[in-house]
PDB file of C-alpha atoms and ligand atoms in Angstrom:
ATOM      1  CA  MET A 218      -8.278 -12.465 -26.516  1.00 58.00           C
ATOM      2  CA  THR A 219      -8.055  -8.859 -25.339  1.00 71.00           C
ATOM      3  CA  LYS A 220      -4.575  -8.043 -24.133  1.00 91.00           C
ATOM      4  CA  ALA A 221      -4.435  -7.813 -20.329  1.00 93.00           C
ATOM      5  CA  ILE A 222      -3.246  -4.173 -20.365  1.00 95.00           C
ATOM      6  CA  ASN A 223      -6.183  -3.242 -22.585  1.00 95.00           C
ATOM      7  CA  ARG A 224      -8.625  -4.839 -20.156  1.00 95.00           C
ATOM      8  CA  LEU A 225      -7.288  -2.505 -17.450  1.00 97.00           C
ATOM      9  CA  ARG A 226      -7.177   0.489 -19.799  1.00 97.00           C
ATOM     10  CA  ASP A 227     -10.666  -0.107 -21.219  1.00 96.00           C
ATOM     11  CA  TYR A 228     -12.098  -0.073 -17.688  1.00 97.00           C
ATOM     12  CA  ARG A 229     -11.215   3.662 -17.591  1.00 96.00           C
ATOM     13  CA  ALA A 230     -10.691   3.942 -13.837  1.00 97.00           C
ATOM     14  CA  ASP A 231      -8.810   6.961 -12.468  1.00 97.00           C
ATOM     15  CA  THR A 232      -8.021   5.379  -9.110  1.00 97.00           C
ATOM     16  CA  ALA A 233      -6.146   2.252  -8.086  1.00 97.00           C
ATOM     17  CA  ILE A 234      -5.655   0.773  -4.637  1.00 96.00           C
ATOM     18  CA  ILE A 235      -2.791  -1.549  -3.754  1.00 95.00           C
ATOM     19  CA  LEU A 236      -3.948  -3.829  -0.951  1.00 91.00           C
ATOM     20  CA  GLY A 237      -1.458  -4.960   1.689  1.00 84.00           C
ATOM     21  CA  SER A 238      -1.306  -8.051   3.899  1.00 72.00           C
ATOM     22  CA  GLY A 239      -4.628  -9.060   5.417  1.00 75.00           C
ATOM     23  CA  LEU A 240      -6.585  -6.349   3.575  1.00 80.00           C
ATOM     24  CA  ASN A 241      -7.861  -8.561   0.785  1.00 78.00           C
ATOM     25  CA  SER A 242     -11.371  -8.647   2.232  1.00 77.00           C
ATOM     26  CA  LEU A 243     -11.899  -5.231   0.601  1.00 80.00           C
ATOM     27  CA  VAL A 244     -12.507  -7.163  -2.625  1.00 84.00           C
ATOM     28  CA  ALA A 245     -14.619 -10.077  -1.490  1.00 76.00           C
ATOM     29  CA  ASP A 246     -15.289 -12.712  -4.153  1.00 83.00           C
ATOM     30  CA  PRO A 247     -15.097 -10.743  -7.395  1.00 88.00           C
ATOM     31  CA  GLU A 248     -16.797 -12.198 -10.457  1.00 88.00           C
ATOM     32  CA  GLN A 249     -14.435 -14.045 -12.732  1.00 89.00           C
ATOM     33  CA  ASP A 250     -14.697 -11.554 -15.586  1.00 90.00           C
ATOM     34  CA  LEU A 251     -13.547  -8.728 -13.277  1.00 94.00           C
ATOM     35  CA  ILE A 252     -10.256 -10.452 -12.466  1.00 95.00           C
ATOM     36  CA  VAL A 253      -7.037  -9.855 -14.411  1.00 96.00           C
ATOM     37  CA  PRO A 254      -4.344 -12.155 -12.933  1.00 93.00           C
ATOM     38  CA  TYR A 255      -0.823 -10.785 -12.502  1.00 93.00           C
ATOM     39  CA  SER A 256       0.365 -13.885 -14.387  1.00 91.00           C
ATOM     40  CA  LYS A 257      -0.926 -12.233 -17.601  1.00 94.00           C
ATOM     41  CA  PHE A 258       1.874  -9.663 -17.244  1.00 95.00           C
ATOM     42  CA  SER A 259       5.329 -11.075 -17.854  1.00 93.00           C
ATOM     43  CA  GLU A 260       6.956  -8.118 -16.047  1.00 94.00           C
ATOM     44  CA  ILE A 261       5.312  -8.909 -12.659  1.00 94.00           C
ATOM     45  CA  PRO A 262       7.217 -11.525 -10.610  1.00 91.00           C
ATOM     46  CA  LYS A 263       5.055 -14.160  -8.900  1.00 79.00           C
ATOM     47  CA  PRO A 264       4.225 -13.305  -5.240  1.00 65.00           C
ATOM     48  CA  SER A 265       5.388 -16.038  -2.866  1.00 72.00           C
ATOM     49  CA  VAL A 266       4.000 -15.104   0.576  1.00 64.00           C
ATOM     50  CA  PRO A 267       0.985 -16.867   2.191  1.00 62.00           C
ATOM     51  CA  GLY A 268      -1.990 -14.466   2.298  1.00 54.00           C
ATOM     52  CA  HIS A 269      -0.712 -12.535  -0.726  1.00 60.00           C
ATOM     53  CA  VAL A 270      -2.704 -13.263  -3.882  1.00 79.00           C
ATOM     54  CA  GLY A 271      -1.708 -11.751  -7.200  1.00 90.00           C
ATOM     55  CA  ARG A 272      -4.353 -10.157  -9.371  1.00 93.00           C
ATOM     56  CA  PHE A 273      -6.014  -6.929 -10.477  1.00 96.00           C
ATOM     57  CA  VAL A 274      -9.715  -6.642  -9.748  1.00 96.00           C
ATOM     58  CA  LEU A 275     -11.908  -4.214 -11.704  1.00 96.00           C
ATOM     59  CA  GLY A 276     -14.118  -2.978  -8.893  1.00 93.00           C
ATOM     60  CA  ASP A 277     -15.944   0.078  -7.673  1.00 91.00           C
ATOM     61  CA  ILE A 278     -16.752   1.962  -4.507  1.00 89.00           C
ATOM     62  CA  GLU A 279     -19.759   4.293  -4.497  1.00 85.00           C
ATOM     63  CA  GLN A 280     -19.948   4.248  -8.316  1.00 89.00           C
ATOM     64  CA  THR A 281     -16.311   5.248  -8.593  1.00 92.00           C
ATOM     65  CA  LYS A 282     -14.360   2.760 -10.679  1.00 95.00           C
ATOM     66  CA  ILE A 283     -11.334   1.384  -8.875  1.00 95.00           C
ATOM     67  CA  VAL A 284      -8.649  -1.005 -10.034  1.00 97.00           C
ATOM     68  CA  PHE A 285      -7.624  -3.049  -6.999  1.00 96.00           C
ATOM     69  CA  ALA A 286      -4.150  -4.540  -7.028  1.00 95.00           C
ATOM     70  CA  GLN A 287      -4.491  -7.502  -4.728  1.00 92.00           C
ATOM     71  CA  GLY A 288      -1.066  -8.601  -3.632  1.00 88.00           C
ATOM     72  CA  ARG A 289       2.292  -6.987  -4.247  1.00 89.00           C
ATOM     73  CA  VAL A 290       5.857  -8.013  -4.859  1.00 90.00           C
ATOM     74  CA  HIS A 291       8.371  -7.364  -2.076  1.00 93.00           C
ATOM     75  CA  LEU A 292      12.083  -6.670  -2.227  1.00 95.00           C
ATOM     76  CA  TYR A 293      12.671  -9.392   0.406  1.00 94.00           C
ATOM     77  CA  GLU A 294      11.379 -12.009  -2.035  1.00 91.00           C
ATOM     78  CA  GLY A 295      14.627 -11.427  -3.889  1.00 93.00           C
ATOM     79  CA  HIS A 296      13.436  -9.226  -6.757  1.00 94.00           C
ATOM     80  CA  PRO A 297      15.141  -5.983  -7.828  1.00 96.00           C
ATOM     81  CA  ALA A 298      13.456  -2.644  -7.049  1.00 97.00           C
ATOM     82  CA  ARG A 299      12.475  -2.265 -10.699  1.00 97.00           C
ATOM     83  CA  ASP A 300      10.515  -5.545 -10.680  1.00 96.00           C
ATOM     84  CA  VAL A 301       8.909  -4.804  -7.312  1.00 96.00           C
ATOM     85  CA  THR A 302       7.351  -1.691  -8.856  1.00 98.00           C
ATOM     86  CA  SER A 303       6.142  -3.191 -12.151  1.00 97.00           C
ATOM     87  CA  ILE A 304       2.549  -3.137 -10.855  1.00 97.00           C
ATOM     88  CA  VAL A 305       2.716   0.656 -10.525  1.00 98.00           C
ATOM     89  CA  ARG A 306       4.035   1.120 -14.073  1.00 98.00           C
ATOM     90  CA  ILE A 307       1.248  -1.112 -15.405  1.00 98.00           C
ATOM     91  CA  LEU A 308      -1.371   0.915 -13.542  1.00 98.00           C
ATOM     92  CA  ALA A 309       0.048   4.166 -14.938  1.00 98.00           C
ATOM     93  CA  GLU A 310       0.049   2.666 -18.428  1.00 97.00           C
ATOM     94  CA  ALA A 311      -3.597   1.728 -17.887  1.00 97.00           C
ATOM     95  CA  GLY A 312      -4.427   5.406 -17.289  1.00 97.00           C
ATOM     96  CA  ILE A 313      -4.584   5.475 -13.490  1.00 98.00           C
ATOM     97  CA  LYS A 314      -4.109   8.990 -12.070  1.00 97.00           C
ATOM     98  CA  GLN A 315      -4.458   8.412  -8.326  1.00 97.00           C
ATOM     99  CA  LEU A 316      -2.776   5.628  -6.406  1.00 98.00           C
ATOM    100  CA  ILE A 317      -3.805   4.613  -2.901  1.00 97.00           C
ATOM    101  CA  VAL A 318      -1.286   2.313  -1.246  1.00 97.00           C
ATOM    102  CA  THR A 319      -2.031   0.309   1.872  1.00 96.00           C
ATOM    103  CA  ASN A 320       0.196  -1.853   4.022  1.00 94.00           C
ATOM    104  CA  ALA A 321       0.482  -3.658   7.310  1.00 92.00           C
ATOM    105  CA  ALA A 322       2.989  -2.037   9.629  1.00 95.00           C
ATOM    106  CA  GLY A 323       4.329  -2.169  13.147  1.00 96.00           C
ATOM    107  CA  SER A 324       3.629   0.835  15.369  1.00 97.00           C
ATOM    108  CA  LEU A 325       6.656   2.757  16.643  1.00 98.00           C
ATOM    109  CA  ASN A 326       4.532   5.422  18.299  1.00 97.00           C
ATOM    110  CA  PRO A 327       3.248   4.586  21.804  1.00 94.00           C
ATOM    111  CA  LYS A 328       0.041   6.542  21.015  1.00 95.00           C
ATOM    112  CA  PHE A 329      -0.767   4.386  17.944  1.00 97.00           C
ATOM    113  CA  LYS A 330      -2.350   1.054  18.971  1.00 92.00           C
ATOM    114  CA  PRO A 331      -2.672  -2.258  17.095  1.00 92.00           C
ATOM    115  CA  GLY A 332      -5.811  -2.196  14.948  1.00 91.00           C
ATOM    116  CA  ASP A 333      -5.558   1.588  14.355  1.00 94.00           C
ATOM    117  CA  TRP A 334      -4.909   3.145  10.940  1.00 95.00           C
ATOM    118  CA  MET A 335      -2.228   5.698  10.138  1.00 97.00           C
ATOM    119  CA  MET A 336      -2.396   7.952   7.093  1.00 98.00           C
ATOM    120  CA  ILE A 337       1.162   8.278   5.795  1.00 98.00           C
ATOM    121  CA  THR A 338       2.393  11.888   5.706  1.00 98.00           C
ATOM    122  CA  ASP A 339       5.942  11.093   4.590  1.00 98.00           C
ATOM    123  CA  HIS A 340       8.318   8.150   4.405  1.00 98.00           C
ATOM    124  CA  ILE A 341      11.920   7.143   5.057  1.00 98.00           C
ATOM    125  CA  ASN A 342      13.294   4.750   2.450  1.00 98.00           C
ATOM    126  CA  LEU A 343      15.664   2.431   4.299  1.00 98.00           C
ATOM    127  CA  THR A 344      15.735  -0.285   1.657  1.00 98.00           C
ATOM    128  CA  GLY A 345      18.990   1.053   0.218  1.00 97.00           C
ATOM    129  CA  THR A 346      17.613   0.952  -3.299  1.00 98.00           C
ATOM    130  CA  SER A 347      15.280   2.743  -5.726  1.00 98.00           C
ATOM    131  CA  PRO A 348      13.172   1.774  -8.740  1.00 98.00           C
ATOM    132  CA  LEU A 349      14.727   4.751 -10.542  1.00 97.00           C
ATOM    133  CA  ILE A 350      18.265   3.331 -10.483  1.00 96.00           C
ATOM    134  CA  GLY A 351      19.691   3.410 -13.977  1.00 93.00           C
ATOM    135  CA  SER A 352      18.244   6.822 -14.811  1.00 91.00           C
ATOM    136  CA  ALA A 353      19.148  10.352 -13.750  1.00 89.00           C
ATOM    137  CA  ASN A 354      15.595  10.908 -12.600  1.00 92.00           C
ATOM    138  CA  PHE A 355      16.074  13.468  -9.806  1.00 94.00           C
ATOM    139  CA  ILE A 356      12.435  13.773  -8.828  1.00 96.00           C
ATOM    140  CA  ASP A 357      11.266  16.093  -6.074  1.00 96.00           C
ATOM    141  CA  MET A 358      10.213  14.127  -3.001  1.00 97.00           C
ATOM    142  CA  SER A 359       8.508  16.859  -0.978  1.00 95.00           C
ATOM    143  CA  ASP A 360       4.750  16.335  -0.631  1.00 95.00           C
ATOM    144  CA  VAL A 361       4.932  12.815  -2.031  1.00 97.00           C
ATOM    145  CA  TYR A 362       1.766  11.919  -0.134  1.00 98.00           C
ATOM    146  CA  SER A 363      -0.716  14.349  -1.647  1.00 98.00           C
ATOM    147  CA  PRO A 364      -1.686  17.153   0.772  1.00 98.00           C
ATOM    148  CA  ARG A 365      -4.977  17.444  -1.150  1.00 97.00           C
ATOM    149  CA  LEU A 366      -5.886  13.789  -0.616  1.00 96.00           C
ATOM    150  CA  ARG A 367      -4.698  13.884   2.985  1.00 97.00           C
ATOM    151  CA  GLU A 368      -7.005  16.800   3.687  1.00 96.00           C
ATOM    152  CA  LYS A 369      -9.900  14.937   2.074  1.00 95.00           C
ATOM    153  CA  PHE A 370      -9.344  11.712   4.042  1.00 96.00           C
ATOM    154  CA  ARG A 371      -8.761  13.640   7.285  1.00 95.00           C
ATOM    155  CA  ALA A 372     -12.066  15.429   6.807  1.00 94.00           C
ATOM    156  CA  VAL A 373     -14.102  12.246   6.236  1.00 95.00           C
ATOM    157  CA  SER A 374     -12.438  10.213   9.018  1.00 94.00           C
ATOM    158  CA  LYS A 375     -14.253  12.261  11.677  1.00 89.00           C
ATOM    159  CA  PRO A 376     -17.860  11.557  10.585  1.00 90.00           C
ATOM    160  CA  VAL A 377     -16.911   7.920   9.986  1.00 88.00           C
ATOM    161  CA  GLY A 378     -15.782   7.840  13.616  1.00 87.00           C
ATOM    162  CA  MET A 379     -12.557   6.009  12.941  1.00 89.00           C
ATOM    163  CA  VAL A 380      -9.158   6.583  14.493  1.00 90.00           C
ATOM    164  CA  LEU A 381      -6.938   7.911  11.691  1.00 96.00           C
ATOM    165  CA  HIS A 382      -3.485   8.823  12.932  1.00 98.00           C
ATOM    166  CA  GLU A 383      -0.985  10.605  10.724  1.00 98.00           C
ATOM    167  CA  GLY A 384       2.702   9.861  10.639  1.00 98.00           C
ATOM    168  CA  VAL A 385       5.917   8.825   8.963  1.00 98.00           C
ATOM    169  CA  TYR A 386       6.395   5.322   7.514  1.00 98.00           C
ATOM    170  CA  ALA A 387       9.838   3.707   7.524  1.00 98.00           C
ATOM    171  CA  GLY A 388      10.263   1.187   4.701  1.00 98.00           C
ATOM    172  CA  CYS A 389      12.811  -1.535   5.506  1.00 98.00           C
ATOM    173  CA  LEU A 390      14.056  -4.489   3.498  1.00 97.00           C
ATOM    174  CA  GLY A 391      12.955  -7.349   5.777  1.00 94.00           C
ATOM    175  CA  PRO A 392      11.911 -10.146   5.706  1.00 95.00           C
ATOM    176  CA  GLN A 393      12.905 -10.478   9.381  1.00 96.00           C
ATOM    177  CA  TYR A 394      11.126  -8.110  11.738  1.00 95.00           C
ATOM    178  CA  GLU A 395      13.252  -5.455  13.463  1.00 97.00           C
ATOM    179  CA  THR A 396      15.304  -5.898  16.586  1.00 96.00           C
ATOM    180  CA  PRO A 397      14.374  -3.746  19.596  1.00 96.00           C
ATOM    181  CA  ALA A 398      17.571  -1.728  18.978  1.00 97.00           C
ATOM    182  CA  GLU A 399      16.497  -1.097  15.373  1.00 98.00           C
ATOM    183  CA  VAL A 400      13.071  -0.072  16.636  1.00 97.00           C
ATOM    184  CA  ARG A 401      14.657   2.519  18.965  1.00 98.00           C
ATOM    185  CA  MET A 402      16.757   3.761  16.034  1.00 98.00           C
ATOM    186  CA  LEU A 403      13.659   4.128  13.822  1.00 98.00           C
ATOM    187  CA  GLN A 404      11.886   6.064  16.583  1.00 98.00           C
ATOM    188  CA  ASN A 405      14.908   8.366  16.846  1.00 98.00           C
ATOM    189  CA  LEU A 406      14.838   8.864  13.074  1.00 98.00           C
ATOM    190  CA  GLY A 407      11.314  10.207  13.415  1.00 98.00           C
ATOM    191  CA  ALA A 408       9.290   7.263  12.094  1.00 98.00           C
ATOM    192  CA  ASP A 409       5.883   6.317  13.500  1.00 98.00           C
ATOM    193  CA  ALA A 410       5.402   2.993  11.694  1.00 98.00           C
ATOM    194  CA  VAL A 411       7.673   0.389  10.132  1.00 98.00           C
ATOM    195  CA  GLY A 412       7.034  -2.045   7.301  1.00 97.00           C
ATOM    196  CA  MET A 413       8.582  -3.830   4.341  1.00 96.00           C
ATOM    197  CA  SER A 414       6.793  -2.318   1.358  1.00 96.00           C
ATOM    198  CA  THR A 415       5.287   0.834  -0.137  1.00 97.00           C
ATOM    199  CA  VAL A 416       8.274   3.217  -0.363  1.00 98.00           C
ATOM    200  CA  LEU A 417       9.548   1.900  -3.711  1.00 98.00           C
ATOM    201  CA  GLU A 418       6.051   1.842  -5.213  1.00 98.00           C
ATOM    202  CA  VAL A 419       5.463   5.410  -4.110  1.00 98.00           C
ATOM    203  CA  ILE A 420       8.776   6.607  -5.589  1.00 98.00           C
ATOM    204  CA  GLN A 421       7.815   4.961  -8.882  1.00 98.00           C
ATOM    205  CA  ALA A 422       4.317   6.424  -8.770  1.00 98.00           C
ATOM    206  CA  ARG A 423       5.610   9.961  -8.202  1.00 98.00           C
ATOM    207  CA  ALA A 424       8.171   9.562 -10.985  1.00 98.00           C
ATOM    208  CA  LEU A 425       5.219   8.812 -13.290  1.00 97.00           C
ATOM    209  CA  GLY A 426       3.238  11.788 -12.001  1.00 97.00           C
ATOM    210  CA  LEU A 427       0.562   9.865 -10.083  1.00 98.00           C
ATOM    211  CA  GLU A 428      -1.134  11.476  -7.097  1.00 98.00           C
ATOM    212  CA  VAL A 429      -0.497   9.264  -4.050  1.00 98.00           C
ATOM    213  CA  ALA A 430      -2.169   8.554  -0.727  1.00 98.00           C
ATOM    214  CA  GLY A 431      -0.872   5.931   1.700  1.00 98.00           C
ATOM    215  CA  PHE A 432      -2.344   4.139   4.690  1.00 97.00           C
ATOM    216  CA  SER A 433      -0.751   1.797   7.234  1.00 96.00           C
ATOM    217  CA  CYS A 434      -2.804  -0.683   9.159  1.00 94.00           C
ATOM    218  CA  LEU A 435      -0.920  -0.898  12.451  1.00 95.00           C
ATOM    219  CA  THR A 436      -1.149  -4.611  13.103  1.00 91.00           C
ATOM    220  CA  ASN A 437       1.225  -4.792  16.070  1.00 93.00           C
ATOM    221  CA  LEU A 438       3.537  -2.835  18.326  1.00 94.00           C
ATOM    222  CA  ALA A 439       7.055  -2.990  16.867  1.00 94.00           C
ATOM    223  CA  ALA A 440       9.559  -5.351  18.477  1.00 90.00           C
ATOM    224  CA  GLY A 441      10.489  -4.571  22.063  1.00 87.00           C
ATOM    225  CA  LEU A 442       7.436  -2.317  22.605  1.00 90.00           C
ATOM    226  CA  SER A 443       5.314  -5.213  23.858  1.00 87.00           C
ATOM    227  CA  LYS A 444       6.114  -8.529  25.527  1.00 83.00           C
ATOM    228  CA  GLU A 445       4.538 -10.564  22.710  1.00 81.00           C
ATOM    229  CA  PRO A 446       6.755 -11.977  19.944  1.00 81.00           C
ATOM    230  CA  LEU A 447       5.716 -10.854  16.438  1.00 81.00           C
ATOM    231  CA  SER A 448       3.967 -13.267  14.094  1.00 82.00           C
ATOM    232  CA  HIS A 449       2.844 -13.028  10.480  1.00 82.00           C
ATOM    233  CA  GLN A 450      -0.414 -14.738  11.512  1.00 82.00           C
ATOM    234  CA  GLU A 451      -1.170 -11.903  13.972  1.00 80.00           C
ATOM    235  CA  VAL A 452      -0.414  -9.345  11.254  1.00 77.00           C
ATOM    236  CA  LEU A 453      -2.934 -11.022   8.908  1.00 80.00           C
ATOM    237  CA  GLU A 454      -5.631 -11.352  11.581  1.00 80.00           C
ATOM    238  CA  VAL A 455      -5.458  -7.767  12.834  1.00 80.00           C
ATOM    239  CA  GLY A 456      -5.403  -6.569   9.206  1.00 77.00           C
ATOM    240  CA  LYS A 457      -8.551  -8.530   8.451  1.00 77.00           C
ATOM    241  CA  LYS A 458     -10.441  -6.900  11.351  1.00 79.00           C
ATOM    242  CA  ALA A 459      -9.223  -3.390  10.529  1.00 85.00           C
ATOM    243  CA  ALA A 460     -10.146  -3.726   6.845  1.00 87.00           C
ATOM    244  CA  ALA A 461     -13.792  -2.900   7.642  1.00 87.00           C
ATOM    245  CA  ASP A 462     -12.794   0.509   9.061  1.00 89.00           C
ATOM    246  CA  PHE A 463     -10.763   1.296   5.988  1.00 91.00           C
ATOM    247  CA  ALA A 464     -13.623   0.285   3.684  1.00 89.00           C
ATOM    248  CA  GLN A 465     -15.824   2.811   5.512  1.00 90.00           C
ATOM    249  CA  LEU A 466     -13.205   5.526   5.105  1.00 93.00           C
ATOM    250  CA  LEU A 467     -12.915   4.866   1.367  1.00 92.00           C
ATOM    251  CA  THR A 468     -16.665   4.828   0.934  1.00 91.00           C
ATOM    252  CA  ALA A 469     -16.989   8.168   2.712  1.00 91.00           C
ATOM    253  CA  ALA A 470     -14.104   9.716   0.747  1.00 91.00           C
ATOM    254  CA  LEU A 471     -15.441   8.615  -2.636  1.00 86.00           C
ATOM    255  CA  SER A 472     -19.127   9.388  -2.090  1.00 80.00           C
TER     256      SER A 472
HETATM  257  N1  HPA B 718       7.764  -4.589  11.223  1.00 96.47           N
HETATM  258  C1  HPA B 718       7.914  -4.635   9.890  1.00 96.47           C
HETATM  259  N2  HPA B 718       6.917  -4.922   9.060  1.00 96.47           N
HETATM  260  C2  HPA B 718       5.715  -5.182   9.590  1.00 96.47           C
HETATM  261  C3  HPA B 718       5.490  -5.164  10.985  1.00 96.47           C
HETATM  262  C4  HPA B 718       6.585  -4.836  11.841  1.00 96.47           C
HETATM  263  O1  HPA B 718       6.466  -4.802  13.073  1.00 96.47           O
HETATM  264  N3  HPA B 718       4.176  -5.472  11.166  1.00 96.47           N
HETATM  265  C5  HPA B 718       3.641  -5.655   9.940  1.00 96.47           C
HETATM  266  N4  HPA B 718       4.563  -5.489   8.984  1.00 96.47           N
END
């Protein structure tokens, strides 16, 4: 048996994509021998949320090899920040140089509608923790979301004809959605989207020297901005529909 880490390493991909809620359709039905389950890695906790699978898929887009990380571990599942980010350390160990993170998020910006995509320009870590706790790793956090990659994705979004907003992602602990008062606070802090993932992974990725791009699928208006109550089901359904747009963006960027 080849060790699981060697299967990822031997694939020799430079790019990995972490897929968020509802975005799994980007890797439809991979062949069995292209799947490396998270369960092969003792350091990855088991995901426990419906709609979140847990596996790496050795895939490609436009002849570019990509390791997809399907499913992630969240802080709200009760795991420490270090465990939540084990997937990123494994990808770095496997030789990945560029990490694309995706998530489902609520829109805080009245101009950003459900179903639209937002390229993350910066984030606010409101989880109160860090994967770097325990070290004196004072990494620079300016330009965490690669200006080079942002320019590239911005350029291809126009010919693809997709709405690609740009804005700041606020990463909260969850698992409850925000109150309307918290939503007003996040708007005042300068955030455009709110979610429960991504920020810890990105901190870990930058600490390991990976180049990062991040995208939020805006699945709903944040609490209090619409009359509808929020539901996880809605988040998954909107994500599923918007996944096709994102696939087109990736294809254009990598071709
Ligand atoms: N808030 C937090 N996380 C989310 C939301 C939201 O409105 N939508 C999808 N993930």
